[in-house]
Short mmCIF file of C-alpha atoms in Angstrom, two decimals:
data_model
loop_
_atom_site.label_atom_id
_atom_site.label_comp_id
_atom_site.label_asym_id
_atom_site.label_seq_id
_atom_site.Cartn_x
_atom_site.Cartn_y
_atom_site.Cartn_z
CA UNK A 995 7.87 17.31 -21.45
CA UNK A 996 10.27 17.05 -24.35
CA UNK A 997 11.91 13.49 -23.46
CA UNK A 998 8.82 11.02 -22.57
CA UNK A 999 8.74 8.00 -24.16
CA UNK A 1000 5.30 6.29 -24.78
CA UNK A 1001 6.79 2.78 -25.35
CA UNK A 1002 9.73 0.91 -23.65
CA UNK A 1003 11.88 0.88 -26.97
CA UNK A 1004 11.08 4.49 -28.66
CA UNK A 1005 11.50 7.90 -27.65
CA UNK A 1006 9.05 10.71 -29.08
CA UNK A 1007 11.39 12.90 -29.20
CA UNK A 1008 13.97 12.80 -32.22
CA UNK A 1009 16.56 14.65 -30.38
CA UNK A 1010 16.67 11.69 -27.37
CA UNK A 1011 16.96 9.38 -30.52
CA UNK A 1012 20.12 11.41 -31.26
CA UNK A 1013 21.87 11.27 -27.50
CA UNK A 1014 21.05 7.74 -27.28
CA UNK A 1015 23.14 7.48 -30.32
CA UNK A 1016 25.81 8.95 -29.21
CA UNK A 1017 25.91 7.48 -25.84
CA UNK A 1018 25.57 3.80 -27.35
CA UNK A 1019 28.94 4.95 -29.36
CA UNK A 1020 30.15 5.98 -26.07
CA UNK A 1021 29.76 2.27 -24.57
CA UNK A 1022 31.21 0.52 -27.45
CA UNK A 1023 34.22 2.96 -27.28
CA UNK A 1024 34.54 2.10 -23.46
CA UNK A 1025 34.01 -1.48 -24.37
CA UNK A 1026 37.31 -1.35 -26.58
CA UNK A 1027 39.48 0.13 -23.87
CA UNK A 1028 38.35 -1.85 -20.78
CA UNK A 1029 38.26 -5.70 -19.68
CA UNK A 1030 34.61 -6.16 -18.29
CA UNK A 1031 33.03 -5.13 -21.42
CA UNK A 1032 31.95 -1.62 -20.02
CA UNK A 1033 30.39 -2.66 -16.71
CA UNK A 1034 32.99 -3.36 -13.95
CA UNK A 1035 31.83 -5.11 -10.74
CA UNK A 1036 34.58 -4.32 -8.59
CA UNK A 1037 33.97 -1.40 -6.56
CA UNK A 1038 32.42 -1.87 -3.30
CA UNK A 1039 30.92 1.66 -1.79
CA UNK A 1040 31.32 1.89 2.00
CA UNK A 1041 28.95 4.83 2.60
CA UNK A 1042 25.64 6.37 2.59
CA UNK A 1043 25.12 10.00 1.61
CA UNK A 1044 22.68 10.19 3.96
CA UNK A 1045 24.69 9.11 6.80
CA UNK A 1046 27.59 11.44 5.76
CA UNK A 1047 25.33 14.38 5.35
CA UNK A 1048 23.35 13.86 8.77
CA UNK A 1049 26.81 13.17 10.68
CA UNK A 1050 29.36 15.65 9.18
CA UNK A 1051 27.74 18.59 7.08
CA UNK A 1052 27.43 20.51 10.82
CA UNK A 1053 30.53 20.48 10.88
CA UNK A 1054 33.25 23.07 10.36
CA UNK A 1055 35.62 22.97 6.96
CA UNK A 1056 38.67 22.60 9.31
CA UNK A 1057 37.46 19.84 11.58
CA UNK A 1058 36.82 17.65 8.67
CA UNK A 1059 39.97 18.35 7.02
CA UNK A 1060 41.84 17.84 10.33
CA UNK A 1061 39.78 14.38 10.40
CA UNK A 1062 41.23 13.23 7.36
CA UNK A 1063 37.93 11.32 6.24
CA UNK A 1064 38.29 8.83 3.36
CA UNK A 1065 34.96 7.65 2.27
CA UNK A 1066 33.56 5.72 -1.17
CA UNK A 1067 30.37 6.23 -2.47
CA UNK A 1068 28.24 5.05 -5.38
CA UNK A 1069 25.33 6.15 -6.92
CA UNK A 1070 23.88 7.91 -10.20
CA UNK A 1071 24.97 11.08 -11.78
CA UNK A 1072 21.88 13.58 -11.41
CA UNK A 1073 23.56 16.80 -12.24
CA UNK A 1074 26.77 18.28 -13.10
CA UNK A 1075 28.43 21.76 -11.83
CA UNK A 1076 31.60 22.61 -13.37
CA UNK A 1077 34.10 20.24 -11.51
CA UNK A 1078 31.09 19.09 -8.84
CA UNK A 1079 28.74 15.99 -9.48
CA UNK A 1080 25.40 15.38 -8.16
CA UNK A 1081 25.50 11.88 -6.99
CA UNK A 1082 22.52 10.24 -5.75
CA UNK A 1083 22.41 6.94 -4.10
CA UNK A 1084 19.28 5.00 -2.21
CA UNK A 1085 19.70 7.13 1.28
CA UNK A 1086 20.13 10.79 -0.48
CA UNK A 1087 22.55 13.06 -2.47
CA UNK A 1088 25.95 14.28 -1.91
CA UNK A 1089 28.24 15.84 -4.14
CA UNK A 1090 31.82 14.85 -6.04
CA UNK A 1091 34.57 17.05 -6.95
CA UNK A 1092 36.93 16.26 -10.06
CA UNK A 1093 40.20 17.98 -10.55
CA UNK A 1094 41.19 18.93 -14.23
CA UNK A 1095 42.88 16.10 -14.26
CA UNK A 1096 40.72 13.68 -13.24
CA UNK A 1097 38.22 15.69 -15.87
CA UNK A 1098 40.85 15.02 -17.97
CA UNK A 1099 41.22 11.65 -17.67
CA UNK A 1100 37.57 10.96 -17.47
CA UNK A 1101 37.12 12.56 -21.21
CA UNK A 1102 39.58 10.44 -22.73
CA UNK A 1103 38.82 7.25 -20.90
CA UNK A 1104 34.81 7.60 -21.37
CA UNK A 1105 34.14 10.26 -23.47
CA UNK A 1106 33.09 12.26 -20.13
CA UNK A 1107 30.03 11.63 -17.90
CA UNK A 1108 26.65 11.87 -18.73
CA UNK A 1109 23.67 12.83 -16.67
CA UNK A 1110 22.44 9.10 -15.58
CA UNK A 1111 25.63 7.32 -15.16
CA UNK A 1112 25.96 5.26 -12.42
CA UNK A 1113 29.60 6.11 -10.99
CA UNK A 1114 31.84 4.73 -7.54
CA UNK A 1115 34.02 7.62 -5.88
CA UNK A 1116 36.61 7.19 -3.78
CA UNK A 1117 38.18 10.11 -1.30
CA UNK A 1118 38.79 12.40 1.06
CA UNK A 1119 35.38 14.20 2.46
CA UNK A 1120 35.60 17.83 2.50
CA UNK A 1121 33.19 20.95 2.59
CA UNK A 1122 33.04 23.37 -0.01
CA UNK A 1123 33.22 27.16 0.08
CA UNK A 1124 29.30 27.12 0.08
CA UNK A 1125 29.13 24.99 2.71
CA UNK A 1126 28.02 21.79 0.81
CA UNK A 1127 29.82 17.98 1.56
CA UNK A 1128 31.67 16.47 -1.31
CA UNK A 1129 33.96 13.98 -1.91
CA UNK A 1130 37.09 14.54 -3.43
CA UNK A 1131 37.28 11.84 -6.64
CA UNK A 1132 40.91 10.72 -5.93
CA UNK A 1133 39.58 7.17 -7.12
CA UNK A 1134 36.97 7.07 -9.59
CA UNK A 1135 34.86 4.39 -11.45
CA UNK A 1136 32.34 4.27 -14.50
CA UNK A 1137 30.10 1.43 -13.45
CA UNK A 1138 27.33 1.74 -15.81
CA UNK A 1139 26.85 3.79 -18.69
CA UNK A 1140 22.90 5.16 -18.89
CA UNK A 1141 21.55 4.88 -22.60
CA UNK A 1142 18.63 6.86 -22.19
CA UNK A 1143 18.61 10.62 -21.16
CA UNK A 1144 16.78 11.30 -17.68
CA UNK A 1145 13.80 13.70 -17.87
CA UNK A 1146 14.60 17.42 -18.19
CA UNK A 1147 16.02 18.82 -15.08
CA UNK A 1148 13.27 21.46 -14.19
CA UNK A 1149 10.67 19.52 -15.83
CA UNK A 1150 10.72 16.44 -14.13
CA UNK A 1151 8.82 13.27 -14.69
CA UNK A 1152 5.18 14.77 -15.00
CA UNK A 1153 3.02 12.13 -17.22
CA UNK A 1154 1.09 10.51 -14.58
CA UNK A 1155 0.61 7.45 -17.28
CA UNK A 1156 4.38 7.18 -17.53
CA UNK A 1157 4.88 7.25 -13.46
CA UNK A 1158 3.00 4.15 -13.09
CA UNK A 1159 4.25 2.42 -16.32
CA UNK A 1160 8.16 2.95 -15.82
CA UNK A 1161 8.37 3.57 -12.12
CA UNK A 1162 12.33 3.00 -12.45
CA UNK A 1163 12.54 6.71 -13.80
CA UNK A 1164 9.86 8.08 -11.09
CA UNK A 1165 11.94 6.41 -8.39
CA UNK A 1166 15.36 8.47 -10.13
CA UNK A 1167 13.80 11.46 -10.66
CA UNK A 1168 10.86 12.16 -8.27
CA UNK A 1169 12.15 12.48 -4.31
CA UNK A 1170 8.34 12.48 -2.81
CA UNK A 1171 8.02 9.21 -4.86
CA UNK A 1172 11.15 7.74 -3.16
CA UNK A 1173 10.14 9.18 0.29
CA UNK A 1174 6.46 7.38 0.01
CA UNK A 1175 8.00 4.22 -0.70
CA UNK A 1176 10.49 4.57 2.39
CA UNK A 1177 7.33 5.42 4.58
CA UNK A 1178 5.59 2.19 3.11
CA UNK A 1179 8.24 -0.04 4.03
CA UNK A 1180 8.67 1.74 7.63
CA UNK A 1181 4.51 0.89 8.24
CA UNK A 1182 5.24 -2.40 7.27
CA UNK A 1183 7.96 -3.08 9.41
CA UNK A 1184 6.52 -0.90 12.30
CA UNK A 1185 3.36 -3.45 11.96
CA UNK A 1186 5.41 -6.47 12.05
CA UNK A 1187 7.35 -5.34 15.56
CA UNK A 1188 4.44 -4.18 17.01
CA UNK A 1189 2.44 -7.43 16.48
CA UNK A 1190 5.76 -9.86 17.65
CA UNK A 1191 5.89 -7.97 20.56
CA UNK A 1192 2.91 -8.94 21.67
CA UNK A 1193 3.17 -12.71 21.17
CA UNK A 1194 1.47 -13.09 17.58
CA UNK A 1195 3.27 -15.27 15.17
CA UNK A 1196 3.85 -14.58 11.32
CA UNK A 1197 2.53 -17.02 9.30
CA UNK A 1198 2.01 -18.04 5.45
CA UNK A 1199 -1.02 -19.54 4.05
CA UNK A 1200 -1.58 -20.69 0.43
CA UNK A 1201 -2.12 -18.08 -2.21
CA UNK A 1202 -3.62 -20.34 -4.47
CA UNK A 1203 -6.75 -22.16 -3.62
CA UNK A 1204 -9.00 -24.82 -4.51
CA UNK A 1205 -12.15 -22.79 -2.72
CA UNK A 1206 -11.70 -18.93 -2.48
CA UNK A 1207 -13.30 -17.69 0.55
CA UNK A 1208 -12.61 -15.01 3.44
CA UNK A 1209 -14.04 -12.23 2.15
CA UNK A 1210 -17.16 -11.30 -0.61
CA UNK A 1211 -15.39 -10.83 -4.12
CA UNK A 1212 -15.06 -12.11 -7.16
CA UNK A 1213 -11.74 -14.33 -7.67
CA UNK A 1214 -9.71 -14.73 -10.78
CA UNK A 1215 -9.45 -18.27 -12.21
CA UNK A 1216 -6.45 -20.26 -12.94
CA UNK A 1217 -6.08 -24.17 -13.93
CA UNK A 1218 -3.46 -26.40 -12.43
CA UNK A 1219 -2.31 -28.38 -15.50
CA UNK A 1220 -1.07 -31.68 -13.42
CA UNK A 1221 -4.33 -31.90 -11.33
CA UNK A 1222 -6.48 -31.12 -14.33
CA UNK A 1223 -8.93 -28.56 -11.96
CA UNK A 1224 -9.53 -25.05 -11.53
CA UNK A 1225 -7.92 -23.08 -8.66
CA UNK A 1226 -8.42 -19.40 -7.39
CA UNK A 1227 -6.29 -17.00 -6.34
CA UNK A 1228 -6.75 -16.22 -2.86
CA UNK A 1229 -9.30 -13.39 -1.75
CA UNK A 1230 -8.46 -13.20 1.54
CA UNK A 1231 -5.93 -15.73 3.99
CA UNK A 1232 -8.92 -15.51 6.54
CA UNK A 1233 -10.28 -19.10 6.39
CA UNK A 1234 -6.59 -20.47 6.73
CA UNK A 1235 -5.59 -18.34 9.46
CA UNK A 1236 -8.49 -19.64 11.52
CA UNK A 1237 -7.82 -22.99 10.57
CA UNK A 1238 -4.16 -22.24 12.49
CA UNK A 1239 -6.28 -21.07 15.57
CA UNK A 1240 -7.97 -24.31 15.62
CA UNK A 1241 -4.83 -26.09 15.50
CA UNK A 1242 -3.83 -24.04 18.50
CA UNK A 1243 -1.56 -21.47 17.28
CA UNK A 1244 -3.58 -18.84 19.39
CA UNK A 1245 -2.30 -15.61 17.83
CA UNK A 1246 -1.23 -15.46 13.93
CA UNK A 1247 -0.94 -12.98 11.55
CA UNK A 1248 -0.04 -12.38 7.98
CA UNK A 1249 0.88 -9.53 5.79
CA UNK A 1250 -0.48 -11.00 2.40
CA UNK A 1251 -1.32 -10.42 -1.23
CA UNK A 1252 -4.65 -10.70 -2.17
CA UNK A 1253 -6.19 -11.14 -5.76
CA UNK A 1254 -10.12 -10.06 -6.59
CA UNK A 1255 -11.32 -9.55 -9.97
CA UNK A 1256 -12.65 -6.37 -9.94
CA UNK A 1257 -12.42 -2.90 -11.79
CA UNK A 1258 -9.87 -0.61 -10.92
CA UNK A 1259 -10.26 2.79 -9.24
CA UNK A 1260 -8.21 5.72 -6.67
CA UNK A 1261 -8.66 2.94 -3.88
CA UNK A 1262 -8.46 -0.58 -5.86
CA UNK A 1263 -6.23 -2.13 -7.53
CA UNK A 1264 -6.80 -6.00 -8.40
CA UNK A 1265 -3.76 -7.02 -6.43
CA UNK A 1266 -3.31 -5.64 -2.97
CA UNK A 1267 -1.60 -5.73 0.35
CA UNK A 1268 -3.74 -6.51 3.48
CA UNK A 1269 -2.69 -7.37 7.09
CA UNK A 1270 -4.88 -10.33 8.81
CA UNK A 1271 -4.15 -10.93 12.25
CA UNK A 1272 -6.39 -13.34 14.83
CA UNK A 1273 -6.28 -13.20 18.58
CA UNK A 1274 -8.16 -16.75 20.05
CA UNK A 1275 -9.93 -15.42 24.01
CA UNK A 1276 -10.32 -12.23 22.59
CA UNK A 1277 -13.25 -10.25 21.02
CA UNK A 1278 -14.00 -7.28 18.65
CA UNK A 1279 -13.44 -4.47 21.37
CA UNK A 1280 -10.54 -5.94 22.19
CA UNK A 1281 -9.12 -5.60 18.55
CA UNK A 1282 -10.54 -2.09 18.34
CA UNK A 1283 -8.44 -1.37 21.45
CA UNK A 1284 -5.32 -2.91 19.69
CA UNK A 1285 -6.03 -1.31 16.33
CA UNK A 1286 -6.12 2.11 18.39
CA UNK A 1287 -3.14 1.56 19.96
CA UNK A 1288 -1.18 -0.25 16.74
CA UNK A 1289 -2.43 2.61 14.31
CA UNK A 1290 -1.34 5.50 16.88
CA UNK A 1291 2.14 3.77 17.52
CA UNK A 1292 2.45 3.75 13.92
CA UNK A 1293 1.97 7.37 12.86
CA UNK A 1294 4.09 8.47 16.13
CA UNK A 1295 7.36 5.89 15.03
CA UNK A 1296 6.80 6.61 11.44
CA UNK A 1297 5.62 10.16 11.05
CA UNK A 1298 7.01 11.59 14.28
CA UNK A 1299 3.55 12.42 15.34
CA UNK A 1300 -0.10 11.70 15.82
CA UNK A 1301 -1.25 14.84 13.55
CA UNK A 1302 -1.83 13.12 10.23
CA UNK A 1303 -2.12 15.76 7.53
CA UNK A 1304 -3.96 14.98 3.94
CA UNK A 1305 -4.42 18.04 1.32
CA UNK A 1306 -7.28 18.61 -1.01
CA UNK A 1307 -5.64 19.88 -4.69
CA UNK A 1308 -6.93 21.84 -7.67
CA UNK A 1309 -6.14 20.52 -11.05
CA UNK A 1310 -3.07 22.85 -11.20
CA UNK A 1311 -1.75 21.22 -8.20
CA UNK A 1312 -2.55 24.27 -5.81
CA UNK A 1313 -3.94 23.09 -2.31
CA UNK A 1314 -7.19 24.11 -1.55
CA UNK A 1315 -8.02 22.48 1.77
CA UNK A 1316 -5.78 20.47 4.52
CA UNK A 1317 -7.33 18.24 6.73
CA UNK A 1318 -5.85 16.90 9.60
CA UNK A 1319 -6.69 13.71 11.50
CA UNK A 1320 -5.97 13.14 15.07
CA UNK A 1321 -4.36 9.75 15.92
CA UNK A 1322 -3.94 11.15 19.17
CA UNK A 1323 -7.66 11.22 20.76
CA UNK A 1324 -9.60 8.44 21.47
CA UNK A 1325 -11.33 6.69 18.48
CA UNK A 1326 -14.88 7.85 18.27
CA UNK A 1327 -17.31 4.51 17.97
CA UNK A 1328 -20.70 4.40 16.40
CA UNK A 1329 -23.07 1.81 15.67
CA UNK A 1330 -24.24 1.22 11.86
CA UNK A 1331 -27.85 2.62 12.81
CA UNK A 1332 -26.53 5.38 14.97
CA UNK A 1333 -24.38 6.79 11.83
CA UNK A 1334 -26.84 6.31 9.45
CA UNK A 1335 -29.39 8.62 12.06
CA UNK A 1336 -26.70 10.88 12.42
CA UNK A 1337 -26.38 11.82 8.72
CA UNK A 1338 -30.27 11.06 8.37
CA UNK A 1339 -31.88 13.24 10.60
CA UNK A 1340 -35.72 12.61 9.05
CA UNK A 1341 -35.30 8.71 9.67
CA UNK A 1342 -37.35 7.28 11.90
CA UNK A 1343 -35.27 5.75 14.71
CA UNK A 1344 -37.81 3.03 15.85
CA UNK A 1345 -37.81 1.92 12.03
CA UNK A 1346 -34.46 0.46 12.60
CA UNK A 1347 -34.86 -0.96 15.85
CA UNK A 1348 -37.37 -4.19 14.37
CA UNK A 1349 -35.85 -4.08 10.79
CA UNK A 1350 -37.46 -7.14 10.06
CA UNK A 1351 -41.03 -6.05 10.70
CA UNK A 1352 -40.16 -2.75 9.04
CA UNK A 1353 -38.41 -4.73 5.79
CA UNK A 1354 -40.86 -2.28 3.52
CA UNK A 1355 -39.95 1.22 5.34
CA UNK A 1356 -36.01 0.46 5.24
CA UNK A 1357 -36.31 -0.73 1.67
CA UNK A 1358 -38.40 2.86 1.19
CA UNK A 1359 -35.71 4.85 2.89
CA UNK A 1360 -32.92 2.86 0.55
CA UNK A 1361 -34.79 3.87 -2.50
CA UNK A 1362 -35.06 7.51 -1.35
CA UNK A 1363 -31.17 7.84 -0.95
CA UNK A 1364 -31.05 6.39 -4.32
CA UNK A 1365 -29.35 2.65 -3.66
CA UNK A 1366 -29.27 0.90 -6.36
CA UNK A 1367 -31.30 -2.64 -5.87
CA UNK A 1368 -30.50 -6.01 -7.17
CA UNK A 1369 -32.55 -7.25 -10.39
CA UNK A 1370 -33.91 -10.07 -8.70
CA UNK A 1371 -36.20 -9.12 -6.17
CA UNK A 1372 -36.04 -10.93 -2.73
CA UNK A 1373 -32.15 -11.44 -2.64
CA UNK A 1374 -31.46 -8.42 0.16
CA UNK A 1375 -33.04 -8.71 3.42
CA UNK A 1376 -33.26 -5.61 5.29
CA UNK A 1377 -29.78 -5.92 7.22
CA UNK A 1378 -28.39 -5.85 3.37
CA UNK A 1379 -30.40 -2.63 2.74
CA UNK A 1380 -29.54 -1.06 6.18
CA UNK A 1381 -25.53 -1.96 5.15
CA UNK A 1382 -26.21 -0.04 1.39
CA UNK A 1383 -28.02 2.90 3.23
CA UNK A 1384 -24.92 3.27 5.44
CA UNK A 1385 -22.25 3.46 2.36
CA UNK A 1386 -24.38 5.60 0.65
CA UNK A 1387 -25.22 8.35 3.03
CA UNK A 1388 -22.75 8.25 6.03
CA UNK A 1389 -19.38 6.28 5.04
CA UNK A 1390 -17.61 9.33 3.43
CA UNK A 1391 -18.54 11.57 6.15
CA UNK A 1392 -16.67 9.72 8.72
CA UNK A 1393 -13.72 11.83 8.84
CA UNK A 1394 -11.83 11.92 11.99
CA UNK A 1395 -10.73 8.22 12.76
CA UNK A 1396 -13.90 6.09 13.40
CA UNK A 1397 -15.22 2.49 14.25
CA UNK A 1398 -18.51 1.55 13.05
CA UNK A 1399 -19.97 -0.85 14.92
CA UNK A 1400 -22.91 -3.51 14.60
CA UNK A 1401 -23.04 -4.90 11.05
CA UNK A 1402 -26.08 -6.98 10.49
CA UNK A 1403 -25.71 -10.73 10.44
CA UNK A 1404 -26.36 -10.84 6.57
CA UNK A 1405 -23.57 -8.93 5.13
CA UNK A 1406 -21.26 -10.66 7.66
CA UNK A 1407 -20.99 -14.58 7.29
CA UNK A 1408 -18.34 -14.94 8.94
CA UNK A 1409 -18.70 -12.96 12.14
CA UNK A 1410 -20.48 -13.98 15.69
CA UNK A 1411 -23.78 -12.93 16.04
CA UNK A 1412 -24.46 -10.60 18.94
CA UNK A 1413 -25.97 -12.68 22.26
CA UNK A 1414 -28.37 -9.92 22.70
CA UNK A 1415 -29.56 -8.83 19.28
CA UNK A 1416 -28.83 -11.94 16.76
CA UNK A 1417 -29.81 -9.20 13.83
CA UNK A 1418 -26.28 -7.48 14.21
CA UNK A 1419 -22.97 -9.18 14.76
CA UNK A 1420 -20.20 -8.28 16.84
CA UNK A 1421 -18.32 -6.42 14.35
CA UNK A 1422 -16.74 -2.91 13.32
CA UNK A 1423 -15.08 -1.45 10.15
CA UNK A 1424 -12.75 1.52 10.64
CA UNK A 1425 -13.18 4.33 8.67
CA UNK A 1426 -10.72 7.62 7.99
CA UNK A 1427 -11.21 10.36 5.93
CA UNK A 1428 -14.25 8.59 4.74
CA UNK A 1429 -12.29 5.21 3.55
CA UNK A 1430 -12.49 2.21 4.97
CA UNK A 1431 -9.20 1.19 6.47
CA UNK A 1432 -10.05 -2.12 8.38
CA UNK A 1433 -12.67 -4.80 9.39
CA UNK A 1434 -12.94 -6.88 12.12
CA UNK A 1435 -15.23 -8.97 14.24
CA UNK A 1436 -15.30 -11.56 17.01
CA UNK A 1437 -15.04 -14.74 14.81
CA UNK A 1438 -18.29 -17.38 14.42
CA UNK A 1439 -17.08 -20.46 16.04
CA UNK A 1440 -20.60 -21.77 15.60
CA UNK A 1441 -19.88 -24.41 12.99
CA UNK A 1442 -23.57 -25.47 12.45
CA UNK A 1443 -24.72 -21.64 12.13
CA UNK A 1444 -21.65 -20.75 9.82
CA UNK A 1445 -22.74 -23.79 7.69
CA UNK A 1446 -26.06 -22.01 7.43
CA UNK A 1447 -24.78 -18.60 6.46
CA UNK A 1448 -22.46 -20.90 3.68
CA UNK A 1449 -25.66 -21.98 2.30
CA UNK A 1450 -27.00 -18.60 2.09
CA UNK A 1451 -24.18 -17.40 0.65
CA UNK A 1452 -24.38 -20.14 -2.01
CA UNK A 1453 -28.04 -19.23 -2.78
CA UNK A 1454 -27.15 -15.48 -3.20
CA UNK A 1455 -24.50 -16.65 -6.24
CA UNK A 1456 -26.98 -19.07 -7.67
CA UNK A 1457 -29.15 -16.32 -8.17
CA UNK A 1458 -26.32 -14.18 -9.88
CA UNK A 1459 -24.36 -12.70 -7.27
CA UNK A 1460 -20.55 -13.44 -8.44
CA UNK A 1461 -19.25 -12.09 -5.29
CA UNK A 1462 -20.79 -14.68 -2.68
CA UNK A 1463 -18.80 -17.05 -1.32
CA UNK A 1464 -18.49 -20.53 -2.02
CA UNK A 1465 -19.77 -23.64 0.70
CA UNK A 1466 -16.25 -24.67 2.34
CA UNK A 1467 -16.86 -28.23 3.51
CA UNK A 1468 -13.21 -28.46 5.11
CA UNK A 1469 -13.35 -25.02 7.11
CA UNK A 1470 -17.00 -26.36 8.48
CA UNK A 1471 -14.98 -29.60 9.16
CA UNK A 1472 -12.29 -27.56 11.16
CA UNK A 1473 -14.69 -25.60 13.27
CA UNK A 1474 -16.45 -28.52 13.98
CA UNK A 1475 -13.15 -29.66 16.36
CA UNK A 1476 -13.44 -26.17 18.10
CA UNK A 1477 -12.56 -22.75 17.25
CA UNK A 1478 -11.66 -21.23 20.70
CA UNK A 1479 -13.36 -17.68 21.30
CA UNK A 1480 -11.60 -15.51 19.08
CA UNK A 1481 -11.25 -12.08 16.80
CA UNK A 1482 -9.82 -11.38 13.68
CA UNK A 1483 -9.01 -8.25 11.77
CA UNK A 1484 -7.74 -7.03 8.23
CA UNK A 1485 -6.19 -3.72 7.66
CA UNK A 1486 -5.66 -2.33 4.46
CA UNK A 1487 -1.45 -1.68 3.83
CA UNK A 1488 -2.17 0.54 0.27
CA UNK A 1489 -4.99 2.74 2.01
CA UNK A 1490 -3.22 3.18 5.22
CA UNK A 1491 0.02 4.02 3.24
CA UNK A 1492 -2.05 6.39 0.76
CA UNK A 1493 -3.42 8.22 4.11
CA UNK A 1494 0.22 8.53 6.10
CA UNK A 1495 1.69 9.87 2.72
CA UNK A 1496 -1.08 12.05 1.89
CA UNK A 1497 -1.51 10.08 -1.58
CA UNK A 1498 -4.64 10.56 -3.29
CA UNK A 1499 -5.09 7.50 -5.37
CA UNK A 1500 -3.41 3.79 -4.50
CA UNK A 1501 -0.98 4.00 -7.81
CA UNK A 1502 0.92 6.39 -5.37
CA UNK A 1503 1.97 3.56 -3.31
CA UNK A 1504 1.87 0.67 -5.30
CA UNK A 1505 5.76 0.13 -6.76
CA UNK A 1506 4.07 -1.49 -9.88
CA UNK A 1507 0.23 -0.66 -10.38
CA UNK A 1508 -1.74 -2.90 -12.53
CA UNK A 1509 -2.43 -0.56 -15.79
CA UNK A 1510 -4.35 -1.33 -19.61
CA UNK A 1511 -1.68 -2.76 -21.63
CA UNK A 1512 -0.43 -0.69 -24.36
CA UNK A 1513 -1.24 -0.84 -27.81
#
């Protein structure tokens, strides 16, 4: 488009520089004529555009006039159509009408209004001959002069990089973007209400930690000057939340910001939002039931339907396929091995019944499906290979809402072993559209088993695995006081919002995603 900017101070198009200079000159002129330095702060709007549209747009011209409704709005001028100005506030748009006298005064006081200016308007609400609501500009104020022109009317903001770097422009010009973040707000609010209604208590845990734990991930490192120690931005709040369950808070949750020192992709941002919650005297089956209920409730409350539609588009933005996820039906539940066998029918089922005895055969299967093995031999056991085979061959094929259960203990260092088969844990992950959205399990509350698994993680870290866990002495100490039977879960808020808004990349649902700095 013609008026994009690659830097916050320099406009690409010379014509834009000319317009900016003209607007700055207008502001200087305005400052000499007022007492507020050109930025008055006295106007207080009492109405929102969307509320007025919803309540009065269906009424007749005569009905509206008869009520003599005096309203006041404030927002940004998005278009000028003769004497009509389209004003946009946080809720939507409504028109404002300027009489000839008003237009004359505007020109004398402010050299006229420009697209992008923020104004306050008070007057009678009316209906135009075309059936559009408008506010008569009986009282009007220029509240903020916009010094930079908005993107062209029909081109909009199309440069993806600028959409993410300068989100404020995207929010001004793109209604779809504003809707996405409204949905995000409603999803977070809905989750909070759902859990509070079920006696969960919202808590806050440290974001700066001496030992990073609760997930297998590489942390960000910082330094605390006063204590002269390295600290870590949290990768998960899990171990602190479970300390609270030890302390007697049986149901806790946190909507938390986590930081993981990993690459960027359509599904990964170094800083992201998670829901984590823990329930004492429950197991992973209880949380699968709760998760199904919560997601179905969210879909209905936020989207108004249990059918969530996502689209696949070509490079020109044309829809080539629609996928409908049904949150109204019961979610499928498959063990990890059953999922592998479902999508690899040539594999021998008996091999997975005794994985430790058939370790070499499982490694052979892994090589067959192109699993990339670690450089140091002997680091991975059969459980890790099984998980890698699943991720390589089955994960992306889990389209409809599906719980995958029975994760090997080797890839589940914090989950409780299954009573009947100690090779697996009472753990699940939840998938939709080939993407993992949630991870939950019956918590490991055996302090000695947990200590042994931490030591195994330390061995993997010493062998070069940057994502392996540290040994957390204080957490083991907490477990030795006694963690009741507990189940816990984490749900990725960003990925859930991606699903609900049909967004192809996580950057579309994070207001300010991380970007590589410009030169």
